[in-house]
mmCIF file of C-alpha atoms in Angstrom:
data_model
loop_
_atom_site.group_PDB
_atom_site.id
_atom_site.type_symbol
_atom_site.label_atom_id
_atom_site.label_comp_id
_atom_site.label_asym_id
_atom_site.label_seq_id
_atom_site.Cartn_x
_atom_site.Cartn_y
_atom_site.Cartn_z
ATOM 1 C CA UNK A 1 -5.416 -138.363 150.327
ATOM 2 C CA UNK A 2 -3.335 -136.352 147.833
ATOM 3 C CA UNK A 3 -5.140 -133.589 145.922
ATOM 4 C CA UNK A 4 -6.458 -134.549 142.519
ATOM 5 C CA UNK A 5 -6.713 -138.276 143.175
ATOM 6 C CA UNK A 6 -10.491 -138.598 143.504
ATOM 7 C CA UNK A 7 -13.289 -136.275 142.485
ATOM 8 C CA UNK A 8 -15.419 -137.669 145.330
ATOM 9 C CA UNK A 9 -12.985 -136.070 147.774
ATOM 10 C CA UNK A 10 -14.253 -132.661 146.700
ATOM 11 C CA UNK A 11 -17.770 -133.522 147.944
ATOM 12 C CA UNK A 12 -16.429 -133.717 151.505
ATOM 13 C CA UNK A 13 -17.029 -130.381 153.318
ATOM 14 C CA UNK A 14 -14.128 -131.022 155.712
ATOM 15 C CA UNK A 15 -11.750 -131.520 152.812
ATOM 16 C CA UNK A 16 -13.102 -128.466 150.992
ATOM 17 C CA UNK A 17 -12.428 -126.362 154.080
ATOM 18 C CA UNK A 18 -8.944 -127.768 154.701
ATOM 19 C CA UNK A 19 -7.969 -127.471 151.034
ATOM 20 C CA UNK A 20 -9.755 -124.207 150.291
ATOM 21 C CA UNK A 21 -6.593 -122.601 148.882
ATOM 22 C CA UNK A 22 -6.400 -125.055 145.983
ATOM 23 C CA UNK A 23 -9.437 -127.353 145.984
ATOM 24 C CA UNK A 24 -11.492 -125.386 143.458
ATOM 25 C CA UNK A 25 -8.752 -125.066 140.835
ATOM 26 C CA UNK A 26 -7.776 -128.715 141.285
ATOM 27 C CA UNK A 27 -11.352 -129.890 140.758
ATOM 28 C CA UNK A 28 -11.712 -127.616 137.732
ATOM 29 C CA UNK A 29 -8.538 -129.143 136.312
ATOM 30 C CA UNK A 30 -9.812 -132.673 136.868
ATOM 31 C CA UNK A 31 -13.170 -131.914 135.268
ATOM 32 C CA UNK A 32 -11.641 -129.949 132.403
ATOM 33 C CA UNK A 33 -9.303 -132.689 131.245
ATOM 34 C CA UNK A 34 -9.980 -133.972 127.740
ATOM 35 C CA UNK A 35 -8.236 -137.299 127.029
ATOM 36 C CA UNK A 36 -8.996 -136.898 123.302
ATOM 37 C CA UNK A 37 -7.036 -133.608 123.240
ATOM 38 C CA UNK A 38 -4.416 -133.921 125.988
ATOM 39 C CA UNK A 39 -2.205 -130.997 124.962
ATOM 40 C CA UNK A 40 -2.595 -127.482 123.604
ATOM 41 C CA UNK A 41 -1.106 -128.473 120.237
ATOM 42 C CA UNK A 42 -1.916 -131.466 118.081
ATOM 43 C CA UNK A 43 -0.232 -134.706 119.104
ATOM 44 C CA UNK A 44 -0.385 -138.212 117.591
ATOM 45 C CA UNK A 45 -1.834 -139.776 120.736
ATOM 46 C CA UNK A 46 -4.758 -139.540 123.120
ATOM 47 C CA UNK A 47 -4.818 -139.890 126.866
ATOM 48 C CA UNK A 48 -3.774 -138.176 130.023
ATOM 49 C CA UNK A 49 -1.324 -139.118 132.740
ATOM 50 C CA UNK A 50 -3.527 -141.753 134.291
ATOM 51 C CA UNK A 51 -3.552 -145.478 133.813
ATOM 52 C CA UNK A 52 -6.836 -147.223 134.540
ATOM 53 C CA UNK A 53 -5.430 -150.139 136.514
ATOM 54 C CA UNK A 54 -5.752 -150.647 140.269
ATOM 55 C CA UNK A 55 -1.965 -150.812 140.611
ATOM 56 C CA UNK A 56 -1.424 -147.268 139.273
ATOM 57 C CA UNK A 57 -1.074 -145.559 142.665
ATOM 58 C CA UNK A 58 1.243 -148.279 143.911
ATOM 59 C CA UNK A 59 3.371 -148.012 140.769
ATOM 60 C CA UNK A 60 3.607 -144.244 141.266
ATOM 61 C CA UNK A 61 4.830 -144.804 144.808
ATOM 62 C CA UNK A 62 7.383 -147.383 143.655
ATOM 63 C CA UNK A 63 8.727 -145.127 140.904
ATOM 64 C CA UNK A 64 8.799 -142.161 143.285
ATOM 65 C CA UNK A 65 10.848 -144.160 145.777
ATOM 66 C CA UNK A 66 13.326 -145.098 143.060
ATOM 67 C CA UNK A 67 13.698 -141.458 141.991
ATOM 68 C CA UNK A 68 14.083 -140.402 145.634
ATOM 69 C CA UNK A 69 16.851 -142.970 145.993
ATOM 70 C CA UNK A 70 18.658 -141.496 143.012
ATOM 71 C CA UNK A 71 18.290 -137.975 144.405
ATOM 72 C CA UNK A 72 19.524 -139.127 147.825
ATOM 73 C CA UNK A 73 22.481 -140.872 146.238
ATOM 74 C CA UNK A 74 21.631 -144.364 147.475
ATOM 75 C CA UNK A 75 21.494 -145.558 143.866
ATOM 76 C CA UNK A 76 22.463 -144.161 140.501
ATOM 77 C CA UNK A 77 19.976 -142.537 138.157
ATOM 78 C CA UNK A 78 20.488 -145.449 135.789
ATOM 79 C CA UNK A 79 19.741 -147.974 138.548
ATOM 80 C CA UNK A 80 16.637 -146.030 139.618
ATOM 81 C CA UNK A 81 15.305 -145.841 136.059
ATOM 82 C CA UNK A 82 16.009 -149.530 135.450
ATOM 83 C CA UNK A 83 14.199 -150.521 138.659
ATOM 84 C CA UNK A 84 11.283 -148.199 137.848
ATOM 85 C CA UNK A 85 10.982 -149.641 134.342
ATOM 86 C CA UNK A 86 11.083 -153.190 135.701
ATOM 87 C CA UNK A 87 8.324 -152.322 138.167
ATOM 88 C CA UNK A 88 6.234 -150.695 135.434
ATOM 89 C CA UNK A 89 6.638 -153.739 133.204
ATOM 90 C CA UNK A 90 5.638 -156.070 136.026
ATOM 91 C CA UNK A 91 2.554 -153.970 136.860
ATOM 92 C CA UNK A 92 1.386 -153.736 133.247
ATOM 93 C CA UNK A 93 1.934 -157.442 132.696
ATOM 94 C CA UNK A 94 -0.032 -158.254 135.864
ATOM 95 C CA UNK A 95 -2.833 -155.927 134.720
ATOM 96 C CA UNK A 96 -2.811 -157.529 131.244
ATOM 97 C CA UNK A 97 -2.263 -154.186 129.550
ATOM 98 C CA UNK A 98 -1.993 -154.443 125.739
ATOM 99 C CA UNK A 99 1.323 -152.560 125.675
ATOM 100 C CA UNK A 100 2.851 -155.199 127.934
ATOM 101 C CA UNK A 101 1.881 -158.112 125.725
#
């Protein structure tokens, strides 16, 4: 499980021991996040980099694979971004997100 993905992970003594170098600061960061004030300065939006749909982790993986392909040279940056955007649109449509409709 990647760090920062679930606060419940930090209740696991085995994880706390294995991740002792960064677990405390990661949990503090999770708990200290304020979606109403997401940046140091004023911005015209609210929210943090998290989308409350079950497909979010899968979308992150898909986009990451596209970016990795561009870095590896198996596709162009333009192709990777187009494929990532298509995947994001499909996920948000499937999740019935307002921005997709």
